[in-house]
Amino acid sequence: MSIDVTTIYKLTSLYMLSNVDFPLSASHMIEFFTDGGYTNYFSAQVVINELVESKLIRGEVVSHTTYYELTDSGRATLQVCVKDIPTAIRAEADAYLAKNRFRFCNESGILATYYQNGEDYVVHLQIREGDLMLLEMNLNVSSKEEASYMCDHWQEKCTDLYAHMMRSLLS
């Protein structure tokens, strides 16, 4: 029995999520499908949306990016249907995840959000490594622009700031 390509894309997305210990963003999954020449951005986005609608994956928005993880239903579906994903596609997904694991882990473990607190804004910054929280802090700022700027630059600055804090605290 042959299955349609959209089903293969859905199963491949579930497969990818099952093979990492952190959530993946839509862009991480879409990049695999578009760079691999499987499909275009819009079709890959539809696949992700349909997986969410069918409750096989769930998403959480963090810093303007939605990160996805498997639900129990998604895991059960994959167990039954993993054999329907062509071996070559599974191998390419494995290679893609191995090649990009460090980048994806960093992107999903470095989080920045903000919210209004009275007249001020609170910027909430985190660095995680898997389930381990390495750093978490809240900073009060006076404007939405400052809060947004800090969140937008946390990804590129966090490593240096973390290293500086550790050196300062341990010296």
PDB file of C-alpha atoms in Angstrom:
ATOM      1  CA  MET A   1       0.000   0.000   0.000  1.00  0.00           C
ATOM      2  CA  SER A   2       1.347   3.385  -0.995  1.00  0.00           C
ATOM      3  CA  ILE A   3       0.838   6.450   1.177  1.00  0.00           C
ATOM      4  CA  ASP A   4       0.661  10.019  -0.107  1.00  0.00           C
ATOM      5  CA  VAL A   5       3.569  12.423   0.236  1.00  0.00           C
ATOM      6  CA  THR A   6       1.771  14.686   2.700  1.00  0.00           C
ATOM      7  CA  THR A   7       1.444  11.753   5.097  1.00  0.00           C
ATOM      8  CA  ILE A   8       5.152  11.017   4.665  1.00  0.00           C
ATOM      9  CA  TYR A   9       5.934  14.659   5.502  1.00  0.00           C
ATOM     10  CA  LYS A  10       3.750  14.465   8.616  1.00  0.00           C
ATOM     11  CA  LEU A  11       5.364  11.227   9.756  1.00  0.00           C
ATOM     12  CA  THR A  12       8.816  12.640   9.046  1.00  0.00           C
ATOM     13  CA  SER A  13       8.010  15.686  11.190  1.00  0.00           C
ATOM     14  CA  LEU A  14       6.932  13.384  14.026  1.00  0.00           C
ATOM     15  CA  TYR A  15      10.093  11.340  13.496  1.00  0.00           C
ATOM     16  CA  MET A  16      12.292  14.426  13.741  1.00  0.00           C
ATOM     17  CA  LEU A  17      10.597  15.581  16.943  1.00  0.00           C
ATOM     18  CA  SER A  18      11.026  12.124  18.454  1.00  0.00           C
ATOM     19  CA  ASN A  19      14.761  12.182  17.816  1.00  0.00           C
ATOM     20  CA  VAL A  20      15.651  15.331  19.740  1.00  0.00           C
ATOM     21  CA  ASP A  21      15.406  16.065  23.456  1.00  0.00           C
ATOM     22  CA  PHE A  22      14.322  19.667  22.939  1.00  0.00           C
ATOM     23  CA  PRO A  23      11.524  21.290  20.943  1.00  0.00           C
ATOM     24  CA  LEU A  24      12.018  22.272  17.298  1.00  0.00           C
ATOM     25  CA  SER A  25      10.727  25.438  15.689  1.00  0.00           C
ATOM     26  CA  ALA A  26       8.677  25.398  12.515  1.00  0.00           C
ATOM     27  CA  SER A  27      11.654  26.881  10.687  1.00  0.00           C
ATOM     28  CA  HIS A  28      13.856  23.964  11.815  1.00  0.00           C
ATOM     29  CA  MET A  29      11.422  21.432  10.339  1.00  0.00           C
ATOM     30  CA  ILE A  30      10.583  23.475   7.252  1.00  0.00           C
ATOM     31  CA  GLU A  31      14.294  23.946   6.513  1.00  0.00           C
ATOM     32  CA  PHE A  32      14.679  20.164   6.292  1.00  0.00           C
ATOM     33  CA  PHE A  33      11.867  19.837   3.750  1.00  0.00           C
ATOM     34  CA  THR A  34      12.777  22.857   1.619  1.00  0.00           C
ATOM     35  CA  ASP A  35      16.574  22.458   1.632  1.00  0.00           C
ATOM     36  CA  GLY A  36      16.153  18.740   0.929  1.00  0.00           C
ATOM     37  CA  GLY A  37      13.986  19.536  -2.088  1.00  0.00           C
ATOM     38  CA  TYR A  38      10.970  17.671  -0.729  1.00  0.00           C
ATOM     39  CA  THR A  39       8.447  20.496  -0.808  1.00  0.00           C
ATOM     40  CA  ASN A  40       8.032  24.245  -0.547  1.00  0.00           C
ATOM     41  CA  TYR A  41       7.625  26.441   2.521  1.00  0.00           C
ATOM     42  CA  PHE A  42       3.850  26.737   2.299  1.00  0.00           C
ATOM     43  CA  SER A  43       3.217  23.014   1.980  1.00  0.00           C
ATOM     44  CA  ALA A  44       5.559  22.288   4.890  1.00  0.00           C
ATOM     45  CA  GLN A  45       3.772  24.907   7.012  1.00  0.00           C
ATOM     46  CA  VAL A  46       0.412  23.274   6.200  1.00  0.00           C
ATOM     47  CA  VAL A  47       1.819  19.924   7.373  1.00  0.00           C
ATOM     48  CA  ILE A  48       2.828  21.446  10.715  1.00  0.00           C
ATOM     49  CA  ASN A  49      -0.545  23.167  11.134  1.00  0.00           C
ATOM     50  CA  GLU A  50      -2.387  19.912  10.425  1.00  0.00           C
ATOM     51  CA  LEU A  51      -0.258  18.068  12.985  1.00  0.00           C
ATOM     52  CA  VAL A  52      -1.181  20.697  15.577  1.00  0.00           C
ATOM     53  CA  GLU A  53      -4.883  20.548  14.643  1.00  0.00           C
ATOM     54  CA  SER A  54      -4.876  16.776  14.986  1.00  0.00           C
ATOM     55  CA  LYS A  55      -3.095  17.128  18.369  1.00  0.00           C
ATOM     56  CA  LEU A  56      -0.109  15.025  17.302  1.00  0.00           C
ATOM     57  CA  ILE A  57       2.222  17.908  18.176  1.00  0.00           C
ATOM     58  CA  ARG A  58       1.825  20.971  20.363  1.00  0.00           C
ATOM     59  CA  GLY A  59       3.472  24.331  20.107  1.00  0.00           C
ATOM     60  CA  GLU A  60       4.583  26.909  22.619  1.00  0.00           C
ATOM     61  CA  VAL A  61       5.368  30.479  21.621  1.00  0.00           C
ATOM     62  CA  VAL A  62       8.586  31.840  23.112  1.00  0.00           C
ATOM     63  CA  SER A  63      10.116  35.127  21.982  1.00  0.00           C
ATOM     64  CA  HIS A  64       7.994  35.345  18.832  1.00  0.00           C
ATOM     65  CA  THR A  65       8.903  31.780  17.799  1.00  0.00           C
ATOM     66  CA  THR A  66       6.742  28.696  18.160  1.00  0.00           C
ATOM     67  CA  TYR A  67       8.551  25.582  19.344  1.00  0.00           C
ATOM     68  CA  TYR A  68       6.937  22.180  18.788  1.00  0.00           C
ATOM     69  CA  GLU A  69       7.087  18.890  20.628  1.00  0.00           C
ATOM     70  CA  LEU A  70       5.360  15.540  20.296  1.00  0.00           C
ATOM     71  CA  THR A  71       2.194  14.779  22.200  1.00  0.00           C
ATOM     72  CA  ASP A  72       1.502  11.293  23.538  1.00  0.00           C
ATOM     73  CA  SER A  73      -0.813  10.757  20.541  1.00  0.00           C
ATOM     74  CA  GLY A  74       1.964  11.821  18.188  1.00  0.00           C
ATOM     75  CA  ARG A  75       4.405   9.422  19.809  1.00  0.00           C
ATOM     76  CA  ALA A  76       1.874   6.553  19.588  1.00  0.00           C
ATOM     77  CA  THR A  77       1.111   7.362  15.946  1.00  0.00           C
ATOM     78  CA  LEU A  78       4.795   7.379  15.080  1.00  0.00           C
ATOM     79  CA  GLN A  79       5.377   4.006  16.773  1.00  0.00           C
ATOM     80  CA  VAL A  80       2.734   2.418  14.575  1.00  0.00           C
ATOM     81  CA  CYS A  81       3.675   4.198  11.335  1.00  0.00           C
ATOM     82  CA  VAL A  82       7.446   4.781  11.477  1.00  0.00           C
ATOM     83  CA  LYS A  83       7.963   1.948   8.975  1.00  0.00           C
ATOM     84  CA  ASP A  84       5.988   3.982   6.420  1.00  0.00           C
ATOM     85  CA  ILE A  85       8.732   6.627   6.277  1.00  0.00           C
ATOM     86  CA  PRO A  86      11.168   5.640   3.535  1.00  0.00           C
ATOM     87  CA  THR A  87      14.527   4.579   4.950  1.00  0.00           C
ATOM     88  CA  ALA A  88      16.356   7.190   2.867  1.00  0.00           C
ATOM     89  CA  ILE A  89      14.223  10.011   4.301  1.00  0.00           C
ATOM     90  CA  ARG A  90      14.800   8.777   7.857  1.00  0.00           C
ATOM     91  CA  ALA A  91      18.546   8.681   7.176  1.00  0.00           C
ATOM     92  CA  GLU A  92      18.467  12.230   5.766  1.00  0.00           C
ATOM     93  CA  ALA A  93      16.451  13.446   8.770  1.00  0.00           C
ATOM     94  CA  ASP A  94      18.945  11.802  11.136  1.00  0.00           C
ATOM     95  CA  ALA A  95      21.867  13.430   9.318  1.00  0.00           C
ATOM     96  CA  TYR A  96      20.126  16.830   9.292  1.00  0.00           C
ATOM     97  CA  LEU A  97      19.428  16.664  13.031  1.00  0.00           C
ATOM     98  CA  ALA A  98      22.964  15.501  13.818  1.00  0.00           C
ATOM     99  CA  LYS A  99      24.481  18.286  11.730  1.00  0.00           C
ATOM    100  CA  ASN A 100      22.266  20.991  13.274  1.00  0.00           C
ATOM    101  CA  ARG A 101      21.717  19.652  16.803  1.00  0.00           C
ATOM    102  CA  PHE A 102      23.993  22.168  18.517  1.00  0.00           C
ATOM    103  CA  ARG A 103      22.440  25.132  16.689  1.00  0.00           C
ATOM    104  CA  PHE A 104      18.883  23.940  17.355  1.00  0.00           C
ATOM    105  CA  CYS A 105      19.606  23.203  20.999  1.00  0.00           C
ATOM    106  CA  ASN A 106      21.080  26.659  21.490  1.00  0.00           C
ATOM    107  CA  GLU A 107      18.179  28.331  19.733  1.00  0.00           C
ATOM    108  CA  SER A 108      15.571  26.467  21.751  1.00  0.00           C
ATOM    109  CA  GLY A 109      17.451  26.872  25.046  1.00  0.00           C
ATOM    110  CA  ILE A 110      18.014  30.620  24.840  1.00  0.00           C
ATOM    111  CA  LEU A 111      14.739  32.312  25.618  1.00  0.00           C
ATOM    112  CA  ALA A 112      13.734  35.938  25.976  1.00  0.00           C
ATOM    113  CA  THR A 113      10.290  37.401  26.601  1.00  0.00           C
ATOM    114  CA  TYR A 114       8.904  40.544  28.145  1.00  0.00           C
ATOM    115  CA  TYR A 115       5.686  41.753  29.698  1.00  0.00           C
ATOM    116  CA  GLN A 116       4.315  44.984  31.032  1.00  0.00           C
ATOM    117  CA  ASN A 117       4.314  45.506  34.793  1.00  0.00           C
ATOM    118  CA  GLY A 118       2.554  48.745  35.616  1.00  0.00           C
ATOM    119  CA  GLU A 119       4.434  51.582  33.934  1.00  0.00           C
ATOM    120  CA  ASP A 120       7.557  49.463  33.373  1.00  0.00           C
ATOM    121  CA  TYR A 121       8.393  46.280  31.476  1.00  0.00           C
ATOM    122  CA  VAL A 122       9.979  43.115  32.786  1.00  0.00           C
ATOM    123  CA  VAL A 123      12.396  41.292  30.483  1.00  0.00           C
ATOM    124  CA  HIS A 124      12.605  37.573  31.313  1.00  0.00           C
ATOM    125  CA  LEU A 125      15.820  35.933  30.054  1.00  0.00           C
ATOM    126  CA  GLN A 126      16.809  32.266  30.223  1.00  0.00           C
ATOM    127  CA  ILE A 127      19.578  29.919  29.195  1.00  0.00           C
ATOM    128  CA  ARG A 128      18.684  26.238  29.364  1.00  0.00           C
ATOM    129  CA  GLU A 129      20.593  23.110  28.551  1.00  0.00           C
ATOM    130  CA  GLY A 130      18.024  20.371  28.131  1.00  0.00           C
ATOM    131  CA  ASP A 131      16.001  20.340  31.353  1.00  0.00           C
ATOM    132  CA  LEU A 132      18.731  22.166  33.285  1.00  0.00           C
ATOM    133  CA  MET A 133      18.251  25.898  33.854  1.00  0.00           C
ATOM    134  CA  LEU A 134      21.712  27.509  33.610  1.00  0.00           C
ATOM    135  CA  LEU A 135      20.589  31.116  34.025  1.00  0.00           C
ATOM    136  CA  GLU A 136      17.294  32.866  34.573  1.00  0.00           C
ATOM    137  CA  MET A 137      16.841  36.540  35.289  1.00  0.00           C
ATOM    138  CA  ASN A 138      14.288  39.307  35.177  1.00  0.00           C
ATOM    139  CA  LEU A 139      15.273  42.872  34.361  1.00  0.00           C
ATOM    140  CA  ASN A 140      13.048  45.930  34.759  1.00  0.00           C
ATOM    141  CA  VAL A 141      13.218  48.453  31.945  1.00  0.00           C
ATOM    142  CA  SER A 142      11.276  51.639  31.365  1.00  0.00           C
ATOM    143  CA  SER A 143      10.015  51.174  27.803  1.00  0.00           C
ATOM    144  CA  LYS A 144       8.606  48.574  25.460  1.00  0.00           C
ATOM    145  CA  GLU A 145      11.311  49.490  22.932  1.00  0.00           C
ATOM    146  CA  GLU A 146      14.079  48.686  25.434  1.00  0.00           C
ATOM    147  CA  ALA A 147      12.401  45.406  26.358  1.00  0.00           C
ATOM    148  CA  SER A 148      11.984  44.403  22.725  1.00  0.00           C
ATOM    149  CA  TYR A 149      15.578  45.374  21.902  1.00  0.00           C
ATOM    150  CA  MET A 150      16.928  43.284  24.780  1.00  0.00           C
ATOM    151  CA  CYS A 151      14.889  40.247  23.719  1.00  0.00           C
ATOM    152  CA  ASP A 152      15.988  40.634  20.106  1.00  0.00           C
ATOM    153  CA  HIS A 153      19.677  40.705  21.104  1.00  0.00           C
ATOM    154  CA  TRP A 154      19.677  38.088  23.880  1.00  0.00           C
ATOM    155  CA  GLN A 155      20.509  35.237  21.482  1.00  0.00           C
ATOM    156  CA  GLU A 156      23.720  36.888  20.277  1.00  0.00           C
ATOM    157  CA  LYS A 157      24.835  38.332  23.625  1.00  0.00           C
ATOM    158  CA  CYS A 158      23.907  35.635  26.143  1.00  0.00           C
ATOM    159  CA  THR A 159      27.063  33.522  25.864  1.00  0.00           C
ATOM    160  CA  ASP A 160      29.372  36.466  26.577  1.00  0.00           C
ATOM    161  CA  LEU A 161      27.149  37.738  29.394  1.00  0.00           C
ATOM    162  CA  TYR A 162      26.924  34.300  30.990  1.00  0.00           C
ATOM    163  CA  ALA A 163      30.705  33.835  30.813  1.00  0.00           C
ATOM    164  CA  HIS A 164      31.277  37.312  32.290  1.00  0.00           C
ATOM    165  CA  MET A 165      28.859  36.634  35.157  1.00  0.00           C
ATOM    166  CA  MET A 166      30.499  33.292  35.953  1.00  0.00           C
ATOM    167  CA  ARG A 167      34.008  34.826  35.927  1.00  0.00           C
ATOM    168  CA  SER A 168      32.866  37.699  38.129  1.00  0.00           C
ATOM    169  CA  LEU A 169      31.053  35.501  40.603  1.00  0.00           C
ATOM    170  CA  LEU A 170      33.858  32.948  40.849  1.00  0.00           C
ATOM    171  CA  SER A 171      36.743  35.389  41.188  1.00  0.00           C
TER     172      SER A 171
END
